[in-house]
């Protein structure tokens, strides 16, 4: 059975809602799925996973959240080569630049990105949550 980790940071809950839906989709195939706040994740969490979903909203000026998510992504650079990964996150007023930069960064570490990063404007509606579930299914 596959071990799938959904690791996220969320300030006001929008990306957390996405993360729960991604985890829902990922578990629909009987895989073992764990939803983890990034503050409780480590390099080993990613290293020992068969597939990983990473979620973070656009923060700062089109960057990852800098206190926890940014250092975490930096820390996992050495263990993501070939790893099946999907990225997701909520944003406000931008055009998704943070996600494009994040994808490029994961690609440069050799990650196996299974889809384009899923970006949702502010609070996900029912359709957005379905998109999150579908994203999660790719990890199964
Ligand atoms: C400090 C701060 C910086 C932000 N910077 C951006 C930004 O550069 N681009 C953007 O599109 N949205 C930006 N936002 C909006 C958030 O990405 C948006 O509200 C998102 O839904 C928050 O997700 P969360 O509820 O998971 O924290 C920012 C929000 C905050 C609080």
Tab-separated table of C-alpha atoms and ligand atoms in Angstrom:
chain	number	residue	atom	x	y	z
A	1	UNK	CA	0.000	0.000	0.000
A	2	UNK	CA	1.338	3.433	-0.942
A	3	UNK	CA	2.327	5.945	1.732
A	4	UNK	CA	1.137	9.402	0.725
A	5	UNK	CA	1.845	12.610	2.667
A	6	UNK	CA	-0.084	15.862	2.250
A	7	UNK	CA	2.065	18.595	3.804
A	8	UNK	CA	0.799	22.161	3.964
A	9	UNK	CA	1.010	25.617	5.504
A	10	UNK	CA	-2.110	27.740	5.834
A	11	UNK	CA	-2.617	31.054	7.629
A	12	UNK	CA	-6.370	31.586	7.305
A	13	UNK	CA	-7.536	28.093	6.385
A	14	UNK	CA	-7.997	28.276	2.604
A	15	UNK	CA	-5.020	26.092	1.733
A	16	UNK	CA	-5.927	23.829	4.637
A	17	UNK	CA	-9.355	23.233	3.042
A	18	UNK	CA	-7.557	22.380	-0.190
A	19	UNK	CA	-5.182	20.052	1.664
A	20	UNK	CA	-8.065	18.119	3.228
A	21	UNK	CA	-9.684	17.652	-0.184
A	22	UNK	CA	-6.378	16.551	-1.738
A	23	UNK	CA	-5.986	14.015	1.094
A	24	UNK	CA	-9.556	12.853	0.487
A	25	UNK	CA	-8.816	12.204	-3.168
A	26	UNK	CA	-5.541	10.488	-2.384
A	27	UNK	CA	-7.162	8.105	0.126
A	28	UNK	CA	-9.973	7.074	-2.200
A	29	UNK	CA	-7.773	4.300	-3.596
A	30	UNK	CA	-6.980	2.695	-0.250
A	31	UNK	CA	-3.523	4.258	0.144
A	32	UNK	CA	-2.343	5.331	3.578
A	33	UNK	CA	-2.650	9.115	3.584
A	34	UNK	CA	-1.403	11.485	6.254
A	35	UNK	CA	-2.328	15.175	6.411
A	36	UNK	CA	0.507	17.085	8.075
A	37	UNK	CA	0.969	20.718	9.055
A	38	UNK	CA	4.420	21.664	7.789
A	39	UNK	CA	5.518	22.559	11.325
A	40	UNK	CA	5.279	18.832	12.135
A	41	UNK	CA	6.947	17.558	8.946
A	42	UNK	CA	10.594	16.669	8.473
A	43	UNK	CA	12.901	15.728	5.623
A	44	UNK	CA	12.274	12.069	6.528
A	45	UNK	CA	8.517	12.573	6.110
A	46	UNK	CA	9.176	13.259	2.444
A	47	UNK	CA	12.077	10.846	2.027
A	48	UNK	CA	9.983	7.874	3.243
A	49	UNK	CA	6.820	8.754	1.291
A	50	UNK	CA	5.867	7.150	-2.011
A	51	UNK	CA	4.163	10.351	-3.159
A	52	UNK	CA	3.742	13.817	-1.686
A	53	UNK	CA	1.372	16.770	-2.026
A	54	UNK	CA	2.728	20.153	-0.940
A	55	UNK	CA	0.433	23.102	-0.276
A	56	UNK	CA	1.181	26.754	0.458
A	57	UNK	CA	-0.592	30.014	-0.368
A	58	UNK	CA	1.038	32.950	-2.116
A	59	UNK	CA	2.566	35.075	0.627
A	60	UNK	CA	4.982	37.983	0.984
A	61	UNK	CA	5.222	39.288	-2.552
A	62	UNK	CA	4.545	36.155	-4.630
A	63	UNK	CA	6.652	33.833	-2.494
A	64	UNK	CA	6.115	30.830	-0.229
A	65	UNK	CA	5.370	31.520	3.425
A	66	UNK	CA	8.813	32.414	4.756
A	67	UNK	CA	8.777	31.230	8.373
A	68	UNK	CA	8.057	27.519	7.914
A	69	UNK	CA	7.273	26.520	4.327
A	70	UNK	CA	10.211	28.218	2.636
A	71	UNK	CA	12.848	26.585	4.895
A	72	UNK	CA	11.025	23.253	4.628
A	73	UNK	CA	11.093	23.297	0.826
A	74	UNK	CA	14.777	24.217	0.953
A	75	UNK	CA	15.403	21.299	3.349
A	76	UNK	CA	13.815	18.637	1.119
A	77	UNK	CA	15.747	19.532	-2.046
A	78	UNK	CA	18.018	16.514	-1.660
A	79	UNK	CA	15.243	13.903	-1.322
A	80	UNK	CA	12.739	14.840	-4.038
A	81	UNK	CA	14.547	13.606	-7.140
A	82	UNK	CA	12.147	11.306	-9.003
A	83	UNK	CA	9.527	11.662	-6.248
A	84	UNK	CA	5.914	11.914	-7.484
A	85	UNK	CA	4.716	15.311	-6.240
A	86	UNK	CA	1.759	17.664	-6.689
A	87	UNK	CA	1.671	21.321	-5.621
A	88	UNK	CA	-1.343	23.399	-4.616
A	89	UNK	CA	-2.244	26.609	-2.850
A	90	UNK	CA	-4.602	29.525	-2.483
A	91	UNK	CA	-3.845	33.070	-3.624
A	92	UNK	CA	-5.407	36.532	-3.498
A	93	UNK	CA	-4.660	39.218	-6.030
A	94	UNK	CA	-1.708	37.834	-7.965
A	95	UNK	CA	-1.485	35.844	-11.188
A	96	UNK	CA	0.068	32.685	-9.786
A	97	UNK	CA	3.688	33.766	-10.064
A	98	UNK	CA	4.546	32.109	-6.746
A	99	UNK	CA	3.303	28.771	-8.071
A	100	UNK	CA	5.207	29.045	-11.351
A	101	UNK	CA	8.392	29.801	-9.402
A	102	UNK	CA	7.701	26.909	-7.023
A	103	UNK	CA	7.152	24.478	-9.916
A	104	UNK	CA	10.397	25.583	-11.555
A	105	UNK	CA	12.208	25.072	-8.284
A	106	UNK	CA	10.829	21.550	-7.773
A	107	UNK	CA	11.622	20.682	-11.400
A	108	UNK	CA	15.179	21.867	-10.939
A	109	UNK	CA	15.539	19.355	-8.072
A	110	UNK	CA	14.328	16.563	-10.361
A	111	UNK	CA	10.868	16.108	-8.807
A	112	UNK	CA	8.319	14.191	-10.815
A	113	UNK	CA	5.537	16.803	-10.862
A	114	UNK	CA	2.373	14.899	-11.787
A	115	UNK	CA	0.333	17.964	-12.790
A	116	UNK	CA	0.465	21.732	-13.027
A	117	UNK	CA	0.283	23.326	-9.592
A	118	UNK	CA	-3.358	23.838	-8.619
A	119	UNK	CA	-4.069	27.435	-7.651
A	120	UNK	CA	-7.408	28.562	-6.216
A	121	UNK	CA	-8.447	32.157	-5.580
A	122	UNK	CA	-9.077	32.686	-1.829
A	123	UNK	CA	-11.628	30.261	-0.283
A	124	UNK	CA	-12.182	27.136	-2.410
A	125	UNK	CA	-15.780	26.560	-3.542
A	126	UNK	CA	-17.288	23.126	-4.251
A	127	UNK	CA	-15.838	23.024	-7.760
A	128	UNK	CA	-12.389	23.955	-6.481
A	129	UNK	CA	-12.563	21.230	-3.833
A	130	UNK	CA	-13.393	18.703	-6.569
A	131	UNK	CA	-10.288	19.867	-8.444
A	132	UNK	CA	-8.302	19.305	-5.250
A	133	UNK	CA	-9.708	15.776	-4.915
A	134	UNK	CA	-8.786	15.021	-8.513
A	135	UNK	CA	-5.275	16.293	-7.839
A	136	UNK	CA	-5.025	13.968	-4.848
A	137	UNK	CA	-6.130	10.993	-6.964
A	138	UNK	CA	-3.032	11.425	-9.133
A	139	UNK	CA	-0.899	10.398	-6.142
A	140	UNK	CA	-2.575	7.009	-5.644
B	1	LIG	C1	1.054	38.589	4.293
B	1	LIG	C2	0.269	38.157	3.079
B	1	LIG	C3	0.861	38.235	1.828
B	1	LIG	C4	0.157	37.842	0.678
B	1	LIG	N1	0.761	37.959	-0.553
B	1	LIG	C5	0.062	37.584	-1.659
B	1	LIG	C6	0.670	37.692	-2.947
B	1	LIG	O1	1.812	38.110	-3.107
B	1	LIG	N2	-0.071	37.306	-4.022
B	1	LIG	C7	-1.353	36.846	-3.903
B	1	LIG	O2	-1.969	36.501	-4.916
B	1	LIG	N3	-1.947	36.744	-2.686
B	1	LIG	C8	-1.269	37.084	-1.570
B	1	LIG	N4	-1.859	36.971	-0.336
B	1	LIG	C9	-3.233	36.433	-0.242
B	1	LIG	C10	-3.240	34.982	0.200
B	1	LIG	O3	-2.469	34.181	-0.667
B	1	LIG	C11	-4.687	34.484	0.187
B	1	LIG	O4	-5.456	35.235	1.113
B	1	LIG	C12	-4.812	33.002	0.504
B	1	LIG	O5	-6.161	32.617	0.330
B	1	LIG	C13	-4.366	32.679	1.926
B	1	LIG	O6	-4.416	31.276	2.081
B	1	LIG	P1	-4.526	30.589	3.517
B	1	LIG	O7	-5.940	30.832	4.000
B	1	LIG	O8	-4.245	29.164	3.278
B	1	LIG	O9	-3.518	31.247	4.403
B	1	LIG	C14	-1.168	37.363	0.806
B	1	LIG	C15	-1.756	37.276	2.081
B	1	LIG	C16	-1.056	37.665	3.200
B	1	LIG	C17	-1.719	37.554	4.555
